CSV table of C-alpha atoms in Angstrom, one decimal:
chain,number,residue,atom,x,y,z
A,1,MET,CA,-0.1,-0.1,0.0
A,2,LYS,CA,1.5,3.3,-0.9
A,3,LYS,CA,2.0,5.8,1.9
A,4,SER,CA,-0.3,8.2,0.8
A,5,ALA,CA,-3.2,5.6,1.0
A,6,VAL,CA,-1.9,4.5,4.3
A,7,ALA,CA,-2.2,8.0,5.6
A,8,PHE,CA,-5.6,8.5,4.5
A,9,ALA,CA,-6.8,5.3,5.8
A,10,LEU,CA,-5.2,6.3,9.3
A,11,VAL,CA,-6.9,9.7,9.2
A,12,GLY,CA,-10.2,8.1,8.4
A,13,LEU,CA,-10.0,5.4,11.1
A,14,THR,CA,-9.0,8.3,13.6
A,15,ALA,CA,-11.9,10.3,12.5
A,16,MET,CA,-14.3,7.3,12.9
A,17,PHE,CA,-13.2,6.3,16.2
A,18,SER,CA,-13.1,10.1,17.6
A,19,GLY,CA,-16.0,11.2,15.9
A,20,ALA,CA,-14.5,14.0,14.0
A,21,ALA,CA,-14.5,14.3,10.2
A,22,PRO,CA,-11.9,13.2,8.2
A,23,THR,CA,-8.8,15.7,7.4
A,24,ARG,CA,-8.2,16.2,3.7
A,25,VAL,CA,-4.8,14.8,3.0
A,26,LEU,CA,-3.0,16.0,0.1
A,27,ALA,CA,-2.7,13.9,-3.0
A,28,GLY,CA,0.2,16.1,-4.4
A,29,PRO,CA,0.4,19.5,-6.1
A,30,ALA,CA,-0.5,18.1,-9.8
A,31,GLU,CA,-3.8,16.2,-8.4
A,32,ASP,CA,-4.6,19.3,-6.5
A,33,VAL,CA,-4.1,21.8,-9.4
A,34,GLN,CA,-6.2,19.3,-11.8
A,35,SER,CA,-9.1,18.8,-9.0
A,36,ALA,CA,-9.2,22.7,-8.2
A,37,MET,CA,-9.5,23.8,-12.0
A,38,GLN,CA,-12.5,21.5,-12.3
A,39,LEU,CA,-14.0,22.6,-9.6
A,40,LEU,CA,-13.6,26.3,-10.8
A,41,LYS,CA,-15.0,25.4,-14.1
A,42,SER,CA,-18.0,23.7,-13.0
A,43,LYS,CA,-18.9,26.2,-10.5
A,44,ALA,CA,-18.5,28.9,-13.3
A,45,ALA,CA,-20.8,26.9,-15.6
A,46,ALA,CA,-23.4,26.6,-13.0
A,47,ILE,CA,-23.5,30.5,-12.8
A,48,GLY,CA,-23.9,30.7,-16.6
A,49,ALA,CA,-22.3,31.0,-20.1
A,50,PRO,CA,-19.1,33.4,-20.5
A,51,SER,CA,-19.6,36.9,-22.1
A,52,ILE,CA,-18.0,40.3,-22.3
A,53,LYS,CA,-20.4,43.3,-21.7
A,54,GLY,CA,-18.8,46.9,-22.1
A,55,GLU,CA,-15.9,48.2,-20.1
A,56,GLU,CA,-15.2,49.4,-16.6
A,57,GLU,CA,-12.5,51.0,-14.3
A,58,LEU,CA,-11.2,48.4,-12.0
A,59,ALA,CA,-8.5,49.4,-9.5
A,60,GLY,CA,-7.6,52.3,-11.8
A,61,LYS,CA,-7.6,50.4,-15.0
A,62,LYS,CA,-10.0,50.3,-17.7
A,63,VAL,CA,-10.9,46.8,-18.6
A,64,PRO,CA,-13.5,44.6,-20.4
A,65,VAL,CA,-16.5,43.4,-17.9
A,66,LEU,CA,-16.5,39.5,-18.1
A,67,TYR,CA,-19.8,37.9,-17.0
A,68,PHE,CA,-20.9,34.5,-16.2
A,69,GLY,CA,-24.5,34.3,-17.2
A,70,SER,CA,-26.2,37.6,-15.5
A,71,THR,CA,-23.2,37.4,-12.9
A,72,LYS,CA,-20.5,40.1,-13.2
A,73,MET,CA,-17.3,39.0,-12.3
A,74,ASN,CA,-14.9,42.0,-12.2
A,75,GLY,CA,-14.5,42.7,-8.7
A,76,ASN,CA,-16.7,39.8,-7.7
A,77,PHE,CA,-14.6,37.3,-5.3
A,78,ALA,CA,-17.4,35.0,-4.3
A,79,LEU,CA,-16.5,31.9,-7.0
A,80,VAL,CA,-12.7,32.3,-6.4
A,81,ASP,CA,-13.0,32.3,-2.7
A,82,GLU,CA,-15.3,29.6,-2.7
A,83,VAL,CA,-12.7,27.4,-4.8
A,84,GLN,CA,-10.1,28.3,-2.3
A,85,LYS,CA,-12.2,27.7,0.8
A,86,GLU,CA,-13.0,24.0,-0.8
A,87,LYS,CA,-9.5,23.2,-2.4
A,88,GLY,CA,-7.1,25.7,-0.6
A,89,GLY,CA,-4.6,27.4,-3.0
A,90,THR,CA,-5.4,30.2,-4.8
A,91,ALA,CA,-8.1,30.8,-8.0
A,92,THR,CA,-8.1,33.7,-10.2
A,93,ILE,CA,-10.6,34.8,-13.3
A,94,PHE,CA,-8.8,36.7,-15.8
A,95,VAL,CA,-10.6,38.8,-18.6
A,96,LYS,CA,-8.7,39.3,-22.1
A,97,ASP,CA,-8.0,43.0,-22.8
A,98,ARG,CA,-6.4,43.2,-26.1
A,99,ASP,CA,-3.0,41.1,-26.0
A,100,GLU,CA,-3.1,41.1,-22.2
A,101,PHE,CA,-5.0,38.9,-19.4
A,102,ILE,CA,-6.1,40.8,-16.5
A,103,ARG,CA,-7.1,39.6,-12.9
A,104,VAL,CA,-10.6,40.7,-12.6
A,105,ALA,CA,-11.6,38.3,-9.5
A,106,THR,CA,-8.4,36.4,-7.5
A,107,ASN,CA,-7.3,35.7,-4.2
A,108,VAL,CA,-3.7,35.9,-5.1
A,109,LYS,CA,-2.3,38.5,-2.9
A,110,LYS,CA,0.3,41.1,-3.5
A,111,GLU,CA,3.3,41.8,-1.2
A,112,ASP,CA,1.2,44.1,0.9
A,113,GLY,CA,-1.4,41.5,1.7
A,114,SER,CA,-4.0,43.1,-0.8
A,115,ARG,CA,-5.7,41.2,-3.6
A,116,ALA,CA,-3.7,41.5,-6.7
A,117,ILE,CA,-6.8,42.7,-8.6
A,118,ALA,CA,-6.1,44.5,-12.3
A,119,THR,CA,-2.9,43.3,-12.4
A,120,MET,CA,-1.8,41.4,-15.7
A,121,LEU,CA,-0.4,37.8,-16.3
A,122,ASP,CA,3.2,38.0,-17.1
A,123,PRO,CA,3.3,38.8,-20.7
A,124,LYS,CA,6.6,36.8,-21.5
A,125,GLY,CA,5.3,33.8,-19.0
A,126,LYS,CA,4.8,30.3,-20.4
A,127,ALA,CA,1.2,30.2,-19.2
A,128,ILE,CA,0.3,33.2,-21.6
A,129,ALA,CA,2.4,31.5,-24.5
A,130,ALA,CA,0.1,28.3,-24.4
A,131,ILE,CA,-3.4,30.3,-24.0
A,132,ARG,CA,-2.4,32.5,-26.9
A,133,LYS,CA,-2.2,29.2,-28.8
A,134,GLY,CA,-5.6,28.2,-27.4
A,135,GLU,CA,-4.0,25.6,-25.3
A,136,ASN,CA,-4.0,24.8,-21.3
A,137,PHE,CA,-1.1,25.2,-19.3
A,138,PHE,CA,0.0,22.9,-16.3
A,139,GLY,CA,3.2,23.4,-14.6
A,140,ASP,CA,5.4,25.5,-12.2
A,141,VAL,CA,5.7,29.5,-12.7
A,142,ASP,CA,6.6,32.5,-10.8
A,143,ILE,CA,3.4,34.8,-9.6
A,144,LEU,CA,4.1,38.2,-8.3
A,145,GLY,CA,7.5,36.9,-7.6
A,146,LYS,CA,6.7,33.6,-5.9
A,147,PRO,CA,6.6,29.9,-7.2
A,148,TYR,CA,3.5,28.1,-7.7
A,149,THR,CA,2.3,24.9,-9.1
A,150,THR,CA,-0.5,26.2,-11.4
A,151,GLY,CA,-3.0,25.4,-14.3
A,152,TYR,CA,-4.3,28.1,-16.7
A,153,GLU,CA,-7.3,27.2,-19.0
A,154,PRO,CA,-9.1,29.5,-21.5
A,155,ILE,CA,-12.5,30.6,-20.9
A,156,ARG,CA,-14.3,30.6,-24.1
A,157,ASP,CA,-17.7,32.0,-25.2
A,158,ALA,CA,-19.9,30.0,-27.6
A,159,ARG,CA,-18.2,30.9,-30.6
A,160,SER,CA,-14.8,29.4,-29.3
A,161,GLU,CA,-13.7,32.9,-28.8
A,162,ILE,CA,-11.0,33.4,-25.8
A,163,LEU,CA,-12.6,35.9,-23.5
A,164,GLY,CA,-10.3,35.0,-20.4
A,165,ILE,CA,-8.4,32.5,-18.2
A,166,TYR,CA,-9.5,30.2,-15.4
A,167,TYR,CA,-6.3,29.9,-13.1
A,168,VAL,CA,-5.6,27.9,-10.1
A,169,GLY,CA,-2.5,27.2,-8.2
A,170,TYR,CA,-0.7,26.2,-4.8
A,171,PRO,CA,2.5,27.9,-3.5
A,172,LYS,CA,5.5,25.7,-3.9
A,173,GLN,CA,7.0,24.4,-0.7
């Protein structure tokens, strides 16, 4: 039996005898990223189809307004915070603004502890290169100077146009 399976079994047995709920045992960064990405995408799909409706100022920067159904995502942290609460790590919704991708809903933090809202995805990074080709990216990248194990997937409208990016990630230890 693998160590992770033994650890999970022990946690479950301890919980069963103590009456406590089992503690989540991490499967590993890659599995966590895949699981968190699926959760983010399914929660977004439950809200509604993605669309862009106009522009607005967000943290001093004029950006397109991204919606899922009738729910505006710009400055709305409910979705990303739900994913963080359920899976840990970080989550972000980016909107496409010409050749850039801007964080419009995020729980990634800046050095000062504030949300990194209206900040741009690294224009020279590995993730944006994949997204520009219409591909997903899963791997290690630096986010605002810190290493993360991440996943990025395009947000597409009904015509398959890329409107933004789903992101999830876990700080590297």
